[in-house]
mmCIF file of C-alpha atoms in Angstrom:
data_model
loop_
_atom_site.group_PDB
_atom_site.id
_atom_site.type_symbol
_atom_site.label_atom_id
_atom_site.label_comp_id
_atom_site.label_asym_id
_atom_site.label_seq_id
_atom_site.Cartn_x
_atom_site.Cartn_y
_atom_site.Cartn_z
ATOM 1 C CA UNK R 1 9.966 25.230 113.274
ATOM 2 C CA UNK R 2 13.424 24.223 114.256
ATOM 3 C CA UNK R 3 14.826 26.226 111.334
ATOM 4 C CA UNK R 4 12.951 29.217 112.519
ATOM 5 C CA UNK R 5 14.297 29.055 116.089
ATOM 6 C CA UNK R 6 17.888 28.457 114.690
ATOM 7 C CA UNK R 7 17.577 31.615 112.499
ATOM 8 C CA UNK R 8 16.563 33.562 115.493
ATOM 9 C CA UNK R 9 19.651 32.652 117.514
ATOM 10 C CA UNK R 10 22.216 35.507 117.869
ATOM 11 C CA UNK R 11 25.806 35.066 117.190
ATOM 12 C CA UNK R 12 26.453 35.304 121.052
ATOM 13 C CA UNK R 13 24.022 32.463 121.631
ATOM 14 C CA UNK R 14 25.607 30.212 118.931
ATOM 15 C CA UNK R 15 28.974 31.127 120.466
ATOM 16 C CA UNK R 16 27.571 30.181 124.065
ATOM 17 C CA UNK R 17 26.260 26.856 122.666
ATOM 18 C CA UNK R 18 29.540 26.119 120.978
ATOM 19 C CA UNK R 19 31.443 26.722 124.083
ATOM 20 C CA UNK R 20 29.195 24.449 125.958
ATOM 21 C CA UNK R 21 29.646 21.503 123.543
ATOM 22 C CA UNK R 22 33.519 22.134 123.651
ATOM 23 C CA UNK R 23 33.613 22.019 127.555
ATOM 24 C CA UNK R 24 31.386 18.908 127.597
ATOM 25 C CA UNK R 25 33.714 17.215 125.137
ATOM 26 C CA UNK R 26 36.899 18.378 126.984
ATOM 27 C CA UNK R 27 35.565 17.156 130.381
ATOM 28 C CA UNK R 28 34.361 13.949 129.013
ATOM 29 C CA UNK R 29 36.773 11.065 130.044
ATOM 30 C CA UNK R 30 35.709 8.750 127.311
ATOM 31 C CA UNK R 31 36.436 8.789 123.501
ATOM 32 C CA UNK R 32 33.124 8.583 121.628
ATOM 33 C CA UNK R 33 32.753 7.508 117.977
ATOM 34 C CA UNK R 34 29.677 7.810 115.945
ATOM 35 C CA UNK R 35 28.744 5.076 113.423
ATOM 36 C CA UNK R 36 31.103 5.253 110.452
ATOM 37 C CA UNK R 37 33.692 7.671 112.406
ATOM 38 C CA UNK R 38 37.391 6.965 112.382
ATOM 39 C CA UNK R 39 39.947 8.215 114.842
ATOM 40 C CA UNK R 40 43.717 7.577 115.213
ATOM 41 C CA UNK R 41 44.388 6.849 118.768
ATOM 42 C CA UNK R 42 47.652 6.448 120.755
ATOM 43 C CA UNK R 43 47.346 3.491 123.167
ATOM 44 C CA UNK R 44 48.943 3.127 126.445
ATOM 45 C CA UNK R 45 49.336 -0.595 127.193
ATOM 46 C CA UNK R 46 50.465 -0.117 130.634
ATOM 47 C CA UNK R 47 47.061 1.604 131.371
ATOM 48 C CA UNK R 48 44.593 -1.134 130.633
ATOM 49 C CA UNK R 49 41.779 -1.941 132.959
ATOM 50 C CA UNK R 50 39.071 -4.675 133.012
ATOM 51 C CA UNK R 51 35.813 -3.224 134.166
ATOM 52 C CA UNK R 52 32.385 -4.677 134.716
ATOM 53 C CA UNK R 53 29.616 -2.801 132.923
ATOM 54 C CA UNK R 54 25.763 -3.316 132.664
ATOM 55 C CA UNK R 55 24.387 -3.483 129.210
ATOM 56 C CA UNK R 56 20.766 -4.262 128.502
ATOM 57 C CA UNK R 57 20.338 -5.362 132.128
ATOM 58 C CA UNK R 58 23.228 -7.938 131.960
ATOM 59 C CA UNK R 59 26.735 -7.654 133.568
ATOM 60 C CA UNK R 60 29.446 -7.907 130.983
ATOM 61 C CA UNK R 61 33.265 -7.583 131.051
ATOM 62 C CA UNK R 62 34.551 -4.533 129.231
ATOM 63 C CA UNK R 63 38.106 -3.569 128.595
ATOM 64 C CA UNK R 64 39.172 0.130 129.201
ATOM 65 C CA UNK R 65 42.131 1.494 127.353
ATOM 66 C CA UNK R 66 43.743 4.786 128.089
ATOM 67 C CA UNK R 67 44.157 6.500 124.708
ATOM 68 C CA UNK R 68 45.089 9.946 123.325
ATOM 69 C CA UNK R 69 43.463 11.222 120.243
ATOM 70 C CA UNK R 70 45.902 12.331 117.423
ATOM 71 C CA UNK R 71 46.677 15.955 117.779
ATOM 72 C CA UNK R 72 45.605 16.114 121.553
ATOM 73 C CA UNK R 73 47.579 15.883 124.728
ATOM 74 C CA UNK R 74 44.709 14.797 126.876
ATOM 75 C CA UNK R 75 44.283 11.227 127.898
ATOM 76 C CA UNK R 76 40.880 9.627 127.603
ATOM 77 C CA UNK R 77 39.343 6.193 127.884
ATOM 78 C CA UNK R 78 38.012 3.856 125.206
ATOM 79 C CA UNK R 79 35.946 1.045 126.493
ATOM 80 C CA UNK R 80 35.381 -1.995 124.167
ATOM 81 C CA UNK R 81 34.021 -5.573 124.458
ATOM 82 C CA UNK R 82 36.093 -8.905 124.268
ATOM 83 C CA UNK R 83 36.465 -9.002 120.441
ATOM 84 C CA UNK R 84 37.524 -5.752 119.915
ATOM 85 C CA UNK R 85 39.945 -5.951 122.880
ATOM 86 C CA UNK R 86 41.605 -9.048 121.141
ATOM 87 C CA UNK R 87 42.142 -6.974 117.956
ATOM 88 C CA UNK R 88 43.653 -4.119 119.847
ATOM 89 C CA UNK R 89 45.713 -6.456 122.050
ATOM 90 C CA UNK R 90 47.094 -8.290 118.981
ATOM 91 C CA UNK R 91 48.540 -4.952 117.738
ATOM 92 C CA UNK R 92 49.818 -3.931 121.202
ATOM 93 C CA UNK R 93 51.659 -7.239 121.521
ATOM 94 C CA UNK R 94 53.644 -6.197 118.327
ATOM 95 C CA UNK R 95 54.461 -2.953 119.947
ATOM 96 C CA UNK R 96 52.046 -1.103 117.477
ATOM 97 C CA UNK R 97 50.382 1.664 119.677
ATOM 98 C CA UNK R 98 49.080 3.863 117.274
ATOM 99 C CA UNK R 99 45.864 2.535 115.776
ATOM 100 C CA UNK R 100 43.055 3.761 113.585
ATOM 101 C CA UNK R 101 39.710 2.729 115.237
ATOM 102 C CA UNK R 102 36.486 2.991 113.089
ATOM 103 C CA UNK R 103 32.918 2.331 114.571
ATOM 104 C CA UNK R 104 30.159 0.763 112.584
ATOM 105 C CA UNK R 105 26.610 0.379 113.843
ATOM 106 C CA UNK R 106 24.977 1.255 117.166
ATOM 107 C CA UNK R 107 23.610 -0.327 120.280
ATOM 108 C CA UNK R 108 24.049 -4.113 120.350
ATOM 109 C CA UNK R 109 24.984 -4.048 116.606
ATOM 110 C CA UNK R 110 28.173 -1.944 117.211
ATOM 111 C CA UNK R 111 31.417 -3.230 115.946
ATOM 112 C CA UNK R 112 34.745 -1.759 115.667
ATOM 113 C CA UNK R 113 37.390 -2.082 112.888
ATOM 114 C CA UNK R 114 41.035 -1.574 114.188
ATOM 115 C CA UNK R 115 44.122 -1.186 111.958
ATOM 116 C CA UNK R 116 47.636 0.264 112.342
ATOM 117 C CA UNK R 117 47.547 3.918 111.800
#
């Protein structure tokens, strides 16, 4: 049934939906990575915040980094937990501010792999 509806969308309707997706992405203040996705990010060490977040009903400390995706000039935020923050900070301490971040898993099983870009 979904394919039937998709086949009936006009070019104009598809353009409208694509434009909505682009606006949502542009207006989103956070970098989002899907499982397996990699992004090269420029980190700004002078713009790091510690924030409290609620996850599965528990309050937890998160680390919010201001980043810019490669090829973009728009600052966004990347929020990570303690372990990933330690990895990122070790590179930032060495003045390596351009990092490749890859996400694995989802929910409580999410982990990130961070290497110099």
